[in-house]
mmCIF file of C-alpha atoms in Angstrom:
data_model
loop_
_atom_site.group_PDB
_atom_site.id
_atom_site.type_symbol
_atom_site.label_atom_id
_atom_site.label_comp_id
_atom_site.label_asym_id
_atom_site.label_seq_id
_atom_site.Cartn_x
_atom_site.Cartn_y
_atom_site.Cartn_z
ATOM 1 C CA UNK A 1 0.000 0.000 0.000
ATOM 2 C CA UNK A 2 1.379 3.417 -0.997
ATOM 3 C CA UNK A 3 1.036 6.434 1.807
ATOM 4 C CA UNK A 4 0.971 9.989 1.017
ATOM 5 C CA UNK A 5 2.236 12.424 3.478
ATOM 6 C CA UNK A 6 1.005 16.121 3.285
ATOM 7 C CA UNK A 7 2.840 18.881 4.035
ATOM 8 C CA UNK A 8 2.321 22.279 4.796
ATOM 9 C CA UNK A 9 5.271 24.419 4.373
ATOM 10 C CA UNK A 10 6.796 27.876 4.561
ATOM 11 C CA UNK A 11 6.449 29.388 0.890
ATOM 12 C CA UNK A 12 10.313 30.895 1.128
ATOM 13 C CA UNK A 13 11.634 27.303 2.444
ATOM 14 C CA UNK A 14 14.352 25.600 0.208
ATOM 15 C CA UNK A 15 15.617 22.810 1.870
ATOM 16 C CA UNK A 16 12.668 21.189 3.307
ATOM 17 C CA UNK A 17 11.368 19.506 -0.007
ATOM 18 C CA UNK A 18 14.561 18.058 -1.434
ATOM 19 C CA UNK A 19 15.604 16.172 1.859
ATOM 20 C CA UNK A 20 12.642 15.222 2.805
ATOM 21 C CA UNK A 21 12.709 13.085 -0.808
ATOM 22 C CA UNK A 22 16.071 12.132 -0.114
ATOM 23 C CA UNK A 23 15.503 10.546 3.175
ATOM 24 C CA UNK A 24 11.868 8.906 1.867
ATOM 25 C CA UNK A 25 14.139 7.578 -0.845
ATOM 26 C CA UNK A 26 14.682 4.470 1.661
ATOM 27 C CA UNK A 27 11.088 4.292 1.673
ATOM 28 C CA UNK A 28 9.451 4.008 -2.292
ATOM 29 C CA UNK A 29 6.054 3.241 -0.607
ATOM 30 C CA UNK A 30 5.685 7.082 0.999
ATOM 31 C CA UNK A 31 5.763 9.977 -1.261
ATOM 32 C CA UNK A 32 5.298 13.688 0.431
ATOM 33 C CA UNK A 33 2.984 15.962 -0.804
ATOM 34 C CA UNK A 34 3.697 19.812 -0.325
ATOM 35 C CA UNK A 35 1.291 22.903 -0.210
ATOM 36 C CA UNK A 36 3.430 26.187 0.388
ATOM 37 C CA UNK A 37 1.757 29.141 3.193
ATOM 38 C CA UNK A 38 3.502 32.635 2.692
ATOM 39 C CA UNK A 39 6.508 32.590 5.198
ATOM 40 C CA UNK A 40 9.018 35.278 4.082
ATOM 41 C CA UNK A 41 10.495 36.211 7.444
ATOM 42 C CA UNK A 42 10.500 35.199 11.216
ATOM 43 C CA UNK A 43 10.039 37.316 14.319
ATOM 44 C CA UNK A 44 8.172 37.732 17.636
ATOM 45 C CA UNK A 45 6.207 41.107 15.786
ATOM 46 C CA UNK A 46 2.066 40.131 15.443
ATOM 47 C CA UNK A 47 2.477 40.913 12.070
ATOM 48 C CA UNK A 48 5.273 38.292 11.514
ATOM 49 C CA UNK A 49 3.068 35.782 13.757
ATOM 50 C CA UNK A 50 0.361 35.992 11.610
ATOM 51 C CA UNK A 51 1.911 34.241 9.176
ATOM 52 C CA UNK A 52 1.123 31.150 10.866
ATOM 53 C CA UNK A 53 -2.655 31.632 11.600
ATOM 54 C CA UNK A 54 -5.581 28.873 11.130
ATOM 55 C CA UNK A 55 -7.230 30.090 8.219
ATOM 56 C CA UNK A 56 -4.313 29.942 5.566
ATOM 57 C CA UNK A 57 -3.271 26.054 7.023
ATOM 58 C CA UNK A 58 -6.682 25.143 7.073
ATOM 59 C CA UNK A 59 -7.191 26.383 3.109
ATOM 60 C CA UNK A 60 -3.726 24.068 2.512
ATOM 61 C CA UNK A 61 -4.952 21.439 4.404
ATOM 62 C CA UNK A 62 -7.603 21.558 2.047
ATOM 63 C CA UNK A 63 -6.043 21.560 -1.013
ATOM 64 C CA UNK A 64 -3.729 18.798 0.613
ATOM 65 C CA UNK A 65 -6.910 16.219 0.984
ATOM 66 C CA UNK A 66 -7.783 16.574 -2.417
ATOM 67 C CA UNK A 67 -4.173 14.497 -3.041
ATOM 68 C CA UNK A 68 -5.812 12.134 -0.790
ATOM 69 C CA UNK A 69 -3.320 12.243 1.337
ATOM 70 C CA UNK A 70 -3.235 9.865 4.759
ATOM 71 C CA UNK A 71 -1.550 12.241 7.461
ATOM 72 C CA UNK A 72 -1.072 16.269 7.339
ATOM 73 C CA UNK A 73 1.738 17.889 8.807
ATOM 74 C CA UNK A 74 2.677 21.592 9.707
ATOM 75 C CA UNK A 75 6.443 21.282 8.563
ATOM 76 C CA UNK A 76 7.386 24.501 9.958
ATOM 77 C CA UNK A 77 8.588 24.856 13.664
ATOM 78 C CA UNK A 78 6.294 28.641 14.929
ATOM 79 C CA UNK A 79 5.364 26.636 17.735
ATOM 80 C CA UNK A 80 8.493 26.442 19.047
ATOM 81 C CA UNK A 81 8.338 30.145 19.849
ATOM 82 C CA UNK A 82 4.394 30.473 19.506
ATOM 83 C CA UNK A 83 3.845 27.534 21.760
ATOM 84 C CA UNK A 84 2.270 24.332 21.619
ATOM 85 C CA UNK A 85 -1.438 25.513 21.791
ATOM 86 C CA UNK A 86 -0.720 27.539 18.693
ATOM 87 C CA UNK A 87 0.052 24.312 16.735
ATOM 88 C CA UNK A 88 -2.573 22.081 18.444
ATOM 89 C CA UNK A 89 -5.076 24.646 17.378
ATOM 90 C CA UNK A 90 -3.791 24.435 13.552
ATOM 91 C CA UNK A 91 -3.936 21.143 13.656
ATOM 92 C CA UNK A 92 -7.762 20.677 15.244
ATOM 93 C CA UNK A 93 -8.768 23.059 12.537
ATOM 94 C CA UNK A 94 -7.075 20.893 9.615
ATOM 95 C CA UNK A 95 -8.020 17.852 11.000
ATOM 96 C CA UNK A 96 -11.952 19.118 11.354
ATOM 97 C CA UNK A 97 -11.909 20.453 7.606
ATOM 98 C CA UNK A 98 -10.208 17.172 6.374
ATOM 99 C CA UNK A 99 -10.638 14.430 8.328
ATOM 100 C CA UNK A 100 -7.067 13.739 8.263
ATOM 101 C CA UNK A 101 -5.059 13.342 11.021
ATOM 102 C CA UNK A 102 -2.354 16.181 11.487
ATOM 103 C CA UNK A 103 0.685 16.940 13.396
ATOM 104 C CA UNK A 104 3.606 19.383 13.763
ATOM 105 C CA UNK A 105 7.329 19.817 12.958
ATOM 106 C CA UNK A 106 7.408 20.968 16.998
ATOM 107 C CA UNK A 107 4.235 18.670 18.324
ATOM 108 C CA UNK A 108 6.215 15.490 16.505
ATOM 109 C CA UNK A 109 10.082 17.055 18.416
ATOM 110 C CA UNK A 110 8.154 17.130 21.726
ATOM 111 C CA UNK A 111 6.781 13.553 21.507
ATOM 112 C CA UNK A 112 10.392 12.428 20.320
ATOM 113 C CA UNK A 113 11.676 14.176 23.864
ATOM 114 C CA UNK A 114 8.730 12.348 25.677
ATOM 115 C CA UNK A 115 10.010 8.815 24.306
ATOM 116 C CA UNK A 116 13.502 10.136 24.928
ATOM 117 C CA UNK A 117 13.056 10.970 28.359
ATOM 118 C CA UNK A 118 14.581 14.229 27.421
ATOM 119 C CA UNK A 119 14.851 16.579 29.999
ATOM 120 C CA UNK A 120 18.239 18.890 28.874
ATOM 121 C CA UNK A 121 19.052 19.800 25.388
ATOM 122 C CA UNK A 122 21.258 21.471 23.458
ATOM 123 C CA UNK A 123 19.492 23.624 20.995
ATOM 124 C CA UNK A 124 20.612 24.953 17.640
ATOM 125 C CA UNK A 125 19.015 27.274 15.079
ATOM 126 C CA UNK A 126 19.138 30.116 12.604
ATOM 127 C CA UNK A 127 16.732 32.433 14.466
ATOM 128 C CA UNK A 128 17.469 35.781 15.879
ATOM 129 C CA UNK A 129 17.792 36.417 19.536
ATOM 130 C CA UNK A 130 14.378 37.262 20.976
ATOM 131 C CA UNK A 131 13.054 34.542 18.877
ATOM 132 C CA UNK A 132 15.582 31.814 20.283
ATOM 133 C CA UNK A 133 14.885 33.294 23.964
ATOM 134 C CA UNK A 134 11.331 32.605 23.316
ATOM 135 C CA UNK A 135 11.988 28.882 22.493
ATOM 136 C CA UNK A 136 14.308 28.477 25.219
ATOM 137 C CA UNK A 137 11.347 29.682 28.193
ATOM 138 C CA UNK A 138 8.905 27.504 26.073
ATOM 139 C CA UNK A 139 11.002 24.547 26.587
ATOM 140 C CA UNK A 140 11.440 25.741 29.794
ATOM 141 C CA UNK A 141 7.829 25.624 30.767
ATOM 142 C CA UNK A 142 7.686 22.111 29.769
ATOM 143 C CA UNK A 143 10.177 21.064 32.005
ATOM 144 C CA UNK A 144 13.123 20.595 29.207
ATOM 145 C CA UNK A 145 15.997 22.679 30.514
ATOM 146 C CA UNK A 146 18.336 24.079 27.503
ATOM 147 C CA UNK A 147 22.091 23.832 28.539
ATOM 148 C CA UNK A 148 23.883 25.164 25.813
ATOM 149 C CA UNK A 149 22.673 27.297 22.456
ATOM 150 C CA UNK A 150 23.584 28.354 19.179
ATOM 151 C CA UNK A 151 21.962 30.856 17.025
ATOM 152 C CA UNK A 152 23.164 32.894 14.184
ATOM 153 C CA UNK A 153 20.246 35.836 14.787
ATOM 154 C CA UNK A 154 19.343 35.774 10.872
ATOM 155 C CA UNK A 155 15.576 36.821 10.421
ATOM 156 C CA UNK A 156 15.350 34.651 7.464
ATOM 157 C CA UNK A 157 13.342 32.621 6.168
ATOM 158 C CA UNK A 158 14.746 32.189 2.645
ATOM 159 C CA UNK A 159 18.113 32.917 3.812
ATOM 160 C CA UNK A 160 18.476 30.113 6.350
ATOM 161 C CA UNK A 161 19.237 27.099 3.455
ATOM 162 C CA UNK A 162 22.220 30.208 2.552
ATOM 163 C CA UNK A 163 24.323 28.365 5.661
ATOM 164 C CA UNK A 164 26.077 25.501 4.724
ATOM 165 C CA UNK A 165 25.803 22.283 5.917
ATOM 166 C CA UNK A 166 29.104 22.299 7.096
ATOM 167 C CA UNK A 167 28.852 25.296 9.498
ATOM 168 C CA UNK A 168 25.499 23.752 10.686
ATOM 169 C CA UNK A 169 27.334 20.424 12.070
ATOM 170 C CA UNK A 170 29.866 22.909 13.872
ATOM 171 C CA UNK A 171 27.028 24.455 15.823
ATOM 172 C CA UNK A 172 25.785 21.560 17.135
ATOM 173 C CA UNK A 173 29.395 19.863 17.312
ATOM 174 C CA UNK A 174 29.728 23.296 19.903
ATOM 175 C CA UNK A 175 26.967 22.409 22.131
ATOM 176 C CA UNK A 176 28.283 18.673 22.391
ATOM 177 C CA UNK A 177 30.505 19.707 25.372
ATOM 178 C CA UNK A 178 27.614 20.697 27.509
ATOM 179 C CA UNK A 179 26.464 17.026 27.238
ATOM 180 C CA UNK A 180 22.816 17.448 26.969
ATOM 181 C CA UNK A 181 20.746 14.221 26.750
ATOM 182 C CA UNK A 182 19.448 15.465 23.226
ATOM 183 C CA UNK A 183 20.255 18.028 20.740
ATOM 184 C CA UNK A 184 17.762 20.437 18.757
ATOM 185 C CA UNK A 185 18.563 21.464 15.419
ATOM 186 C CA UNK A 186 15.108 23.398 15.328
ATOM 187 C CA UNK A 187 14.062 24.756 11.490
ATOM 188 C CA UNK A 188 12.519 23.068 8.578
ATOM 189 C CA UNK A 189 14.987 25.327 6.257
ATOM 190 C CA UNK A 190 18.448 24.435 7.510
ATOM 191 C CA UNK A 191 21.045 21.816 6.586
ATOM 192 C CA UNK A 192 21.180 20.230 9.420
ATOM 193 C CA UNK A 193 19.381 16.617 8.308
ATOM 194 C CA UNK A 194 22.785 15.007 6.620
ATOM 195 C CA UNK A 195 25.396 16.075 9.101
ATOM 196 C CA UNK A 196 22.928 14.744 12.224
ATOM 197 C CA UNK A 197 23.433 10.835 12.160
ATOM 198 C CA UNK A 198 27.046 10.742 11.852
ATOM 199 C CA UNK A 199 27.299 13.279 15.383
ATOM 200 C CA UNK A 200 24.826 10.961 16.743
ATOM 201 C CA UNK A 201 26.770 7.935 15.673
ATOM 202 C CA UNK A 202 29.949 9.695 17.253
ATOM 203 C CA UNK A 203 28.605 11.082 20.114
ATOM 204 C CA UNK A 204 25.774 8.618 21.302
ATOM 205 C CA UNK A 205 23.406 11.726 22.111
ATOM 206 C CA UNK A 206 20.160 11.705 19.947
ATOM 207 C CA UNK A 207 19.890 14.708 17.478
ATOM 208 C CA UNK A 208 16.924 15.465 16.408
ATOM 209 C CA UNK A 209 16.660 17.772 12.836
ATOM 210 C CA UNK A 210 13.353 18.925 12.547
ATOM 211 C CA UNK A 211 13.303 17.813 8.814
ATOM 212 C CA UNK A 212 13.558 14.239 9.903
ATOM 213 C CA UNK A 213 11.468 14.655 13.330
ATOM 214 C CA UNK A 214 8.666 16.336 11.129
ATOM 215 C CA UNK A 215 8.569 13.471 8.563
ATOM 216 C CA UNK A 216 8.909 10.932 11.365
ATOM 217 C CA UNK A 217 5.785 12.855 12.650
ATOM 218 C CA UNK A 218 4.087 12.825 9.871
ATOM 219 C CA UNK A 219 4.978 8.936 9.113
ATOM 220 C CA UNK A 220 3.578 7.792 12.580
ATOM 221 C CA UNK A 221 0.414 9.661 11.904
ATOM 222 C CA UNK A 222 -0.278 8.382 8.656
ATOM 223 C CA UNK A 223 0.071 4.828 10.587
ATOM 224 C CA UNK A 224 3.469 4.425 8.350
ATOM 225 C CA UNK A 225 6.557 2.557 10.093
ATOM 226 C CA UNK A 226 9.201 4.200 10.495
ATOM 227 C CA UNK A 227 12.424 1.869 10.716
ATOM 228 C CA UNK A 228 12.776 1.638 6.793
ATOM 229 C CA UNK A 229 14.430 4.856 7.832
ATOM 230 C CA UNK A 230 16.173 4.047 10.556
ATOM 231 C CA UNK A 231 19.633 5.177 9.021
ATOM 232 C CA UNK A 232 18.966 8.789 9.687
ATOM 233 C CA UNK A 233 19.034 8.754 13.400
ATOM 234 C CA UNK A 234 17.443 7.399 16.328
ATOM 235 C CA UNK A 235 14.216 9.216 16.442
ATOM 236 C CA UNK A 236 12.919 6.308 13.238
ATOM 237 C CA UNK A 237 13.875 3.675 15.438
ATOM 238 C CA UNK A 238 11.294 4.379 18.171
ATOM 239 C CA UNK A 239 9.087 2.029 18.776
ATOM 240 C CA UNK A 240 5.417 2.782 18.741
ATOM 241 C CA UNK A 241 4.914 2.219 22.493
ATOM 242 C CA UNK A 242 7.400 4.506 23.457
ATOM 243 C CA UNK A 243 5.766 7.212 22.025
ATOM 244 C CA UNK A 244 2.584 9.197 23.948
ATOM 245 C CA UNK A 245 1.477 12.183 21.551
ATOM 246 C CA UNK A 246 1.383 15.394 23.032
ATOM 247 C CA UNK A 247 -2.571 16.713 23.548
ATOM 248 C CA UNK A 248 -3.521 20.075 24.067
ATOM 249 C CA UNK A 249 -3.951 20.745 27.690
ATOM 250 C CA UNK A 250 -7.534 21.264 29.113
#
């Protein structure tokens, strides 16, 4: 049985749609499916948040169940800095239009810390500084404690897949030495996917590139297994029972 994975993602994103088929490439039975939102920059400014409100992922989500598709997903990461709520709400709304189940690039990292047992990370992104803070108290709220960061305070979004790969591994190579028990590499439009299992391998500390979380997301939604992918990192060798999804809070 083929599955289709549908995802809705930041109009000024690069990166995203390439990996994402390189990784499924391990996987000929799942194809992903994208529907682009406007995204052009990224900041705590209402205007800037707006960007990410109900009615344009709803309207993709729609357009995204015409493909059929078996599982949506939010492959951006405004949650992070939003909060959770923000992306539980999107996906309730998609979900009620569709019919389809629907998750997050941020709801899918938090249930990979939950089957982690995650509790201090390293965290690495493109963001600028207020932004970062914001994810750091978010985490922080949730009990995850962030140990050591790395940001590069670019306002992005298009200009994020402008820093190499390279320079992305030696960010999160820098936050190594704190030892967290995982490591963030938090934005759908960075190059962080490739460099990630080999620091794993060398390290034995799980990092998780939100690429590959949101995709694993999206997978486990769509009722998909996961292990064909198991080659790029731990978070696709998690076993169902691990994981406990995260549910908006009453």
């Amino acid at each position: 049985m083929s599955i289709r994975l549908g995802m809705l993602t930041p109009s000024s994103n690069t990166v995203l749609e390439p990996m994402t088929a390189r990784l499924l490439a391990r996987a000929p039975d799942i194809t992903a499916h994208f529907q682009r939102l406007r995204v052009l920059q990224i900041g705590l400014d209402p205007a800037l948040s707006a960007q990410f409100d109900t009615g344009p992922m709803v309207a993709a989500a729609e357009l995204l169940a015409d493909a059929k598709v078996h599982s949506l997903c939010w492959n951006g990461t405004s949650g992070a800095w939003l909060g959770l709520e923000a992306d539980h709400a999107i996906c309730a709304a998609a979900t009620a239009a569709t019919g389809i189940p629907c998750t997050s690039a941020t709801l899918a990292l938090h249930d990979a810390l939950a089957a982690l047992g995650v509790r201090r990370v390293g965290l690495v992104t493109p963001y600028v500084g207020d932004v970062q803070a914001a994810i750091v108290a978010r985490l922080a709220a949730r009990g995850i404690a962030t140990v050591a960061e790395r940001h590069l305070d670019d306002p992005g979004n298009y200009s994020f897949a402008d820093h190499s790969a390279d320079r992305v591994d030696a960010l999160v190579r820098e936050v190594v030495w704190s030892r967290p028990e995982a490591i963030i590499i938090h934005c759908t439009n960075f190059r962080g996917t490739e460099g990630a299992p080999a620091i794993e391998a060398a390290t034995g500390i799980p990092v998780l590139d939100s690429i590959a979380v949101a995709l694993w997301g999206a997978m486990r939604a769509a009722g998909a297994p996961t292990a064909p992918l198991a080659a790029h990192g731990r978070v696709f060798r998690l076993e169902p029972d691990d994981v406990r999804p995260n549910r908006p809070t009453a």
